[in-house]
XYZ file of C-alpha atoms in Angstrom:
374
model
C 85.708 114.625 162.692
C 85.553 112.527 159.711
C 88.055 112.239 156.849
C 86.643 114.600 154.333
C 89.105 114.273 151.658
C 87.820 114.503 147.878
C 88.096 111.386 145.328
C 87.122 110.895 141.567
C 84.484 108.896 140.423
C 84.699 106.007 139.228
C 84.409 105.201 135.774
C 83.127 101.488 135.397
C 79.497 101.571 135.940
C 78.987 98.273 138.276
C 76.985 98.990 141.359
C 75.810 96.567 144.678
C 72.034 97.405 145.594
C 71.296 97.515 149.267
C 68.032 95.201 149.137
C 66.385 95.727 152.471
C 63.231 93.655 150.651
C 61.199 96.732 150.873
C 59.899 98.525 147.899
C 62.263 101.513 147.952
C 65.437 99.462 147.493
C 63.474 97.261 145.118
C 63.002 100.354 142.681
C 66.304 101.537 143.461
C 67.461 98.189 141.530
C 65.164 98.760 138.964
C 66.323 102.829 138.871
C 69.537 101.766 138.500
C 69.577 98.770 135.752
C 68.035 100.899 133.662
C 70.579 103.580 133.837
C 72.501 101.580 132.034
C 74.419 99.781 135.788
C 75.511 96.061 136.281
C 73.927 95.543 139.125
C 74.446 92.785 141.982
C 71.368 92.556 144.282
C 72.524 92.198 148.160
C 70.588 91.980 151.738
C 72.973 92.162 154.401
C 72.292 89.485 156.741
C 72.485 91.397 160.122
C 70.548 89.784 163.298
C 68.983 86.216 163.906
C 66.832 85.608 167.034
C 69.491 85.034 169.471
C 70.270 88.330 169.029
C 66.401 89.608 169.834
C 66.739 87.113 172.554
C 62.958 85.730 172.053
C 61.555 84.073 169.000
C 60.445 85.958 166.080
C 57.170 84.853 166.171
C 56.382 86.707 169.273
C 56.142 89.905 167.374
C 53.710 89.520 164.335
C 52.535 93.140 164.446
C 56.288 94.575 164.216
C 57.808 95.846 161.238
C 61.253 95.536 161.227
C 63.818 94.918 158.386
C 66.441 91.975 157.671
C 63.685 89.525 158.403
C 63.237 85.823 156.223
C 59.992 87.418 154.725
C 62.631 90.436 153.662
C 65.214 88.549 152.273
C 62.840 86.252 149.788
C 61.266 89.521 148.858
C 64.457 90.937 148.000
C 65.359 87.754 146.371
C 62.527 87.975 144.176
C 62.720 91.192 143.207
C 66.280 90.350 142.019
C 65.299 87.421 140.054
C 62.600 89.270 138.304
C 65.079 92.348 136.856
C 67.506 89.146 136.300
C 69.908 90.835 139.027
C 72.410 88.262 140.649
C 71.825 88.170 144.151
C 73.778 87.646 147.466
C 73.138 87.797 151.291
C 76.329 89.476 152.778
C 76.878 88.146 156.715
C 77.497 90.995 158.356
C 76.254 89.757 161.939
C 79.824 90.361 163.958
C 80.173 93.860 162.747
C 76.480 94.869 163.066
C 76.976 93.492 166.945
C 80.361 95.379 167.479
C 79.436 98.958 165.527
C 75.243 99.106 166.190
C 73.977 96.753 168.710
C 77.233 97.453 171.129
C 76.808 101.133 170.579
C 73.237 101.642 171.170
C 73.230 99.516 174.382
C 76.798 101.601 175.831
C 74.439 104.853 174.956
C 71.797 104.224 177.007
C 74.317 103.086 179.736
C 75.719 106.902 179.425
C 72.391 108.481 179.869
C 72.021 108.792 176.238
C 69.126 107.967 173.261
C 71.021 106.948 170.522
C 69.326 106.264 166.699
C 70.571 103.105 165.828
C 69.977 103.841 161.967
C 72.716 106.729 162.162
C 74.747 104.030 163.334
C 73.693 101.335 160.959
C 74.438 103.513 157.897
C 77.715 104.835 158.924
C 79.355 101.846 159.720
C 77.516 99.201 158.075
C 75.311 99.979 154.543
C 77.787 102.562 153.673
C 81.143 102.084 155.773
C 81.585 98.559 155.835
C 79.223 97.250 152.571
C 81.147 99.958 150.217
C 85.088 98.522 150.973
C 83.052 95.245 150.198
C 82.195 96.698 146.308
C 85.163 97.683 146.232
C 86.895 94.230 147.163
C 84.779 92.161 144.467
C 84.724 94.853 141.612
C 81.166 97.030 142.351
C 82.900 100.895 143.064
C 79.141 102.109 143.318
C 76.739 101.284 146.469
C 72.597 102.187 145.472
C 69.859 102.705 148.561
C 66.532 102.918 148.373
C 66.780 106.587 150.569
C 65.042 109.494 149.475
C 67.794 111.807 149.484
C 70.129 113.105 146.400
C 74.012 113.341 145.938
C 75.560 116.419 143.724
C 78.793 117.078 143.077
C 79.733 120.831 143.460
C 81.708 121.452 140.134
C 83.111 124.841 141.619
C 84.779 123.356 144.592
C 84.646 119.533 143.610
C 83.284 118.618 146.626
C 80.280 115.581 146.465
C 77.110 117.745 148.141
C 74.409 115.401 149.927
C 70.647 116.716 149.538
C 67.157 116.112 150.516
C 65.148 114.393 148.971
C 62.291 116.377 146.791
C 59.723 114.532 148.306
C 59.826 116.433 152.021
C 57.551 113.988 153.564
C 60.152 110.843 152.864
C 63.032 112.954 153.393
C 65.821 110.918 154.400
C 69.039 112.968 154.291
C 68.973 113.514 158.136
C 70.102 109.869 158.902
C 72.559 110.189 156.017
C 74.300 113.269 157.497
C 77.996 110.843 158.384
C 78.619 110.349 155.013
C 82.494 111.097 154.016
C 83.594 112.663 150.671
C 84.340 109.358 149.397
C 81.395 107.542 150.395
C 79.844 109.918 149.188
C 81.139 109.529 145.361
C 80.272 106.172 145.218
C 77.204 106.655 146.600
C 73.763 106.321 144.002
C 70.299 107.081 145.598
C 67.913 106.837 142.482
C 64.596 107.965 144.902
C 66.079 111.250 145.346
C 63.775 113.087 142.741
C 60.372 110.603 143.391
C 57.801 110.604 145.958
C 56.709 107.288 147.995
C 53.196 107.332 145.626
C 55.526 107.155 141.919
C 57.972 104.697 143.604
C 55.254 102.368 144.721
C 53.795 102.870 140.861
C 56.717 101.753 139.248
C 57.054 98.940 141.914
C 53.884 97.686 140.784
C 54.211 98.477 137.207
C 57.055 95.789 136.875
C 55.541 93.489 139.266
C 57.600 93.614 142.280
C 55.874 91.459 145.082
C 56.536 94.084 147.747
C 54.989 96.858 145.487
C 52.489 97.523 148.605
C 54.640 96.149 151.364
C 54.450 98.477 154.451
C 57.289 100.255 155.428
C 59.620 99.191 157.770
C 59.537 101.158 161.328
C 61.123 99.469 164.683
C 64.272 99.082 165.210
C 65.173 95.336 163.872
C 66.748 94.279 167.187
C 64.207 95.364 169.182
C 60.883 94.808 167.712
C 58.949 95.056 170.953
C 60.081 98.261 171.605
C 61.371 97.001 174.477
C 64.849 98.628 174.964
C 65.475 98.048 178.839
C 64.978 94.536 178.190
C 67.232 94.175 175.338
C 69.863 96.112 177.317
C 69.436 93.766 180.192
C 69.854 90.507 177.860
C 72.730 92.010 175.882
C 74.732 93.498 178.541
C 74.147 90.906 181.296
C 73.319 93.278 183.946
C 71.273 94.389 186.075
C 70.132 98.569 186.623
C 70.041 99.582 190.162
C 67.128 101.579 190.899
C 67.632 105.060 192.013
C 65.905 108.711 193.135
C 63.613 110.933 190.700
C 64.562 114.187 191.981
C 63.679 118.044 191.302
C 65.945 120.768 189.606
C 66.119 122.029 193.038
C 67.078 118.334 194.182
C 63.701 117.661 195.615
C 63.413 113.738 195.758
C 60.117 112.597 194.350
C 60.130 108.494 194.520
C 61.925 105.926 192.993
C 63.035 104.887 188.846
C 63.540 101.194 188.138
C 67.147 102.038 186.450
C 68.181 104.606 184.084
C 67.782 102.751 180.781
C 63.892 102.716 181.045
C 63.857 106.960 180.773
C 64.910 109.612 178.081
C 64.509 113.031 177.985
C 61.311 114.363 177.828
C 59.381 111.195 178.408
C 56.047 112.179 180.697
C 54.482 108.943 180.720
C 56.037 105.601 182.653
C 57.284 107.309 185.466
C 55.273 105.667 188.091
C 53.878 109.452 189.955
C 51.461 111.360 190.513
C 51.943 115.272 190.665
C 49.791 118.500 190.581
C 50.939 119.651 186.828
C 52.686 117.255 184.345
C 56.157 116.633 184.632
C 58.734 115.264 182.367
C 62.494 113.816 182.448
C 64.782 116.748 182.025
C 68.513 115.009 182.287
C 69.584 111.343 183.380
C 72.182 111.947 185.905
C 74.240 108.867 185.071
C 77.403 109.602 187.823
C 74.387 109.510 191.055
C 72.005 107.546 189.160
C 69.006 110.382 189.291
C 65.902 110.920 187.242
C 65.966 114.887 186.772
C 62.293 116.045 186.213
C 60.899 119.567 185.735
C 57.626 121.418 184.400
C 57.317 121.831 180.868
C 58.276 125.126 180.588
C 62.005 123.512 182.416
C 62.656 121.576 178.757
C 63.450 124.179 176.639
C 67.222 125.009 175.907
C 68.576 127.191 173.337
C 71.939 126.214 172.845
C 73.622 122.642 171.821
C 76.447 121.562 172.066
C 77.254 118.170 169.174
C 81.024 116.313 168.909
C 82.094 113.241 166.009
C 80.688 115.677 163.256
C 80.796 115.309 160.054
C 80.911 118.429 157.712
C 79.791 117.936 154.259
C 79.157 121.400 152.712
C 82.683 122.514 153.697
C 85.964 121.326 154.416
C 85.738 123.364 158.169
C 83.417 125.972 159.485
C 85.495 129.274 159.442
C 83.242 131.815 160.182
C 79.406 131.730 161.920
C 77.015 129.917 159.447
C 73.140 130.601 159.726
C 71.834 127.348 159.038
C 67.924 125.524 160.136
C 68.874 122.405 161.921
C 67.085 119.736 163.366
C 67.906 117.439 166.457
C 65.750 114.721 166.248
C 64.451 112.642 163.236
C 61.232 114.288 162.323
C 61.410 117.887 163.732
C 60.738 120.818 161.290
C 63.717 122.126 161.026
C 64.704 125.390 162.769
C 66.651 128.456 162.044
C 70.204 129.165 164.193
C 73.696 129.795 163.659
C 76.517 127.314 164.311
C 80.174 127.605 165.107
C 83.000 125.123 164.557
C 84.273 125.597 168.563
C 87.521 122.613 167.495
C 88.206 120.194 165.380
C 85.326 118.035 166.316
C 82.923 120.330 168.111
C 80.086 122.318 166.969
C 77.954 124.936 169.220
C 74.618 126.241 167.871
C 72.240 128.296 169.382
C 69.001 128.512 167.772
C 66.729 131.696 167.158
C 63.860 129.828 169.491
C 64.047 127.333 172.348
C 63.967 123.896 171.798
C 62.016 121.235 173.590
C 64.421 118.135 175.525
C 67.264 118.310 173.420
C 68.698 114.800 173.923
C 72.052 113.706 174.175
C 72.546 110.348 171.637
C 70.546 112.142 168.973
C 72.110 114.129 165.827
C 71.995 117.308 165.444
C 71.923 117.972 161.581
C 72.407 121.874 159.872
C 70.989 122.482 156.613
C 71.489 125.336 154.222
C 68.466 125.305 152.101
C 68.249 121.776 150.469
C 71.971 121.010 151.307
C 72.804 118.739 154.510
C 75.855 121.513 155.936
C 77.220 118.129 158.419
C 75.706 117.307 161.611
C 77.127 115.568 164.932
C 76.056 114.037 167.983
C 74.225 115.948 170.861
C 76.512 115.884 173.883
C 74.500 118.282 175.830
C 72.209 121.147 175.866
C-alpha cells in the first residue's frame, strides 16, 4: 500500500506543465498562467525508435504521444503563452518503471495498462521530485479529473472529472497524499468541446489535433512482437484446453492472448468461445462459453486508498475494472494491509488480472489496486 501520509500546500505559486503536445495539456498551460502560476512548459522525452524497434515512419495512421510532431507542438504552444520550455530525458526510468513492467506482465499471464504505470512512476512520481529539485512545488496535466482537499479530515480528495465522457480519474487512482497536494488539473470542470474552444481562441496549433490513443511504445498494436524484441525471447507454444481440461489445438505462446479475447485463436467450434485464464505455470490457453466469463468476486493487491487512511468496516462503493466500463455497484473489504476483496451486486465479464480495479463513492475515487485474480 502506498504512503498516504498528509502534507501542506505549498505556498509559492510556480508550477511545471506536463506538455504531452496535445491540446489538453496545451490549455492546461494556458488554465494555469492565468491563475496567476509561473509556469515552466515540459515534454518528457520518453522513447526513441530503438525502443519501438522499427522506424517511426512505419506507422503513419498511429496516434501515439512523445512523438517529434508532439514535442514542436508543445514547444509552440509554450512560446506563444511566453512559457519557458524544457524536454526532461526521462528514457532510463520510463524503460525500468513502464516498458520493463508491462513486458514482465504479460510474461505472468497478465494485461497490464501501461498509462497506470506511466503516471505513477513517471508524470507524477518521478517528474514531481524533479519540481521540487529546481524550485516548481506544483505539477499541472491536461487530465480531466479534479483534486479537493477535505477540510474536515485534511485529507487531498481526487475526483472525476465533470465531463463523464473524458473522465480520467480511473488512471489517476495511485496518486499518494502528497502527490496529490501538488497536483493542479485545470480540465477538471470543462468538457473536451470548451477546451478545444479556448485552444483555438488563443491560437494554439494543436487546437484540433486528434487525441492521442496507442500505447507510444507500441504503435502497431503489436504487443507479442514488442515483447519478443524487448525481452529477447522466444514463447513456446502450448495447449488451448477446456475448463474440464479438454485439449482443443495449439496457441503460438501466451503473450499473444488475454482474457476474454474470442477472435485470433486459430479454431473453429460449434458456439463462440473465449480465453477464460492464461495458465502461466503449464503454459495453457483456458477457454470456456460465454456464460464461463462471468465472476463476481475480485480479488486487487498494491492499492492505493485515497478517500481514507484504511478501510475499517465494509464500504458500498461502484467500481470499475477496466478503463471504460460503467461503473458497477459492490462492497469492498480491506482483507490486509495491501489487499482488497470486492464482490459486486452482478457478475462481471473476464475480469483480468494486470488491470485496476478502481472504487468510487459518488464522484470521489475511494483507491483502487491491481486485479490479481477473480
Amino acid at each position: 500500500m502506498r504512503n498516504s501520509t498528509t502534507f501542506p500546500a505549498p505556498v509559492e505559486k510556480k508550477a511545471l506543465i506536463a506538455m504531452s503536445g496535445g491540446v489538453d495539456s496545451s490549455v492546461a498551460a494556458l488554465l494555469c498562467q492565468q491563475a496567476g502560476y509561473d509556469c515552466l512548459g515540459v515534454t518528457l522525452a520518453l522513447t526513441d525508435n530503438s525502443d519501438r524497434g522499427q522506424p517511426e515512419e512505419e506507422f503513419p495512421g498511429a496516434r501515439t504521444c512523445c512523438s517529434v510532431d508532439d514535442v514542436a507542438d508543445a514547444r509552440s504552444v509554450a512560446f506563444r503563452l511566453g512559457m519557458p520550455f524544457y524536454v526532461f530525458n526521462f528514457k532510463e526510468a520510463f524503460r525500468r518503471e513502464v516498458m520493463d513492467r508491462f513486458a514482465a506482465a504479460y510474461q505472468r499471464g497478465e494485461t497490464p495498462n501501461p498509462c497506470v504505470d506511466c503516471n505513477r512512476y513517471i508524470k507524477f512520481g518521478k517528474l514531481m521530485r524533479r519540481g521540487e529539485e529546481i524550485g516548481f512545488p506544483y505539477v499541472a496535466t491536461g487530465h480531466y479529473a479534479r483534486v479537493e482537499q477535505d477540510q474536515a479530515t485534511g485529507r487531498w480528495l481526487l475526483k472525476k472529472g465533470l465531463d463523464e465522457n473524458k473522465d480520467q480519474s480511473y488512471m489517476l487512482y495511485s496518486l499518494t497524499q502528497w502527490e496529490l497536494s501538488r497536483l493542479l488539473l485545470p480540465l477538471g470542470g470543462l468538457t473536451k468541446e470548451e477546451t478545444r474552444a479556448l485552444a483555438e481562441e488563443h491560437g494554439f496549433v494543436n487546437a484540433r489535433k486528434r487525441d492521442s490513443q496507442d500505447i507510444c511504445f507500441v504503435p502497431d498494436g503489436d504487443y507479442a512482437g514488442f515483447i519478443r524484441r524487448w525481452t529477447g525471447k522466444e514463447f513456446s507454444p502450448g495447449a488451448f484446453v477446456g475448463t474440464q481440461g479438454e485439449v482443443y489445438g495449439a496457441h503460438k505462446g501466451l503473450i499473444h492472448y488475454t482474457v476474454g479475447q474470442r477472435k485470433g485463436l486459430g479454431l473453429s467450434f460449434p458456439q463462440p468461445m473465449f480465453v477464460k485464464e492464461l495458465d502461466v505455470e503449464n503454459n495453457q490457453v483456458v477457454l470456456a462459453k460465454a456464460e464461463e466469463l462471468f465472476s463476481r468476486e475480485v480479488v486487487a493487491r498494491d492499492i492505493n486508498l485515497i478517500a481514507a487512511e484504511s478501510l475499517e468496516k465494509p464500504w458500498r462503493v461502484k467500481a470499475r475494472i477496466r478503463y471504460r466500463q460503467q461503473e458497477q455497484p459492490a462492497t469492498v473489504v480491506q482483507t490486509g494491509p495491501d489487499e482488497l476483496h470486492v464482490t459486486f451486486d452482478q457478475p462481471q465479464r473476464a475480469v483480468t488480472p494486470g488491470q485496476a480495479l478502481v472504487l468510487y463513492d459518488g464522484d470521489t475515487v475511494v483507491g483502487g489496486g491491481k486485479i490479481v485474480r477473480p
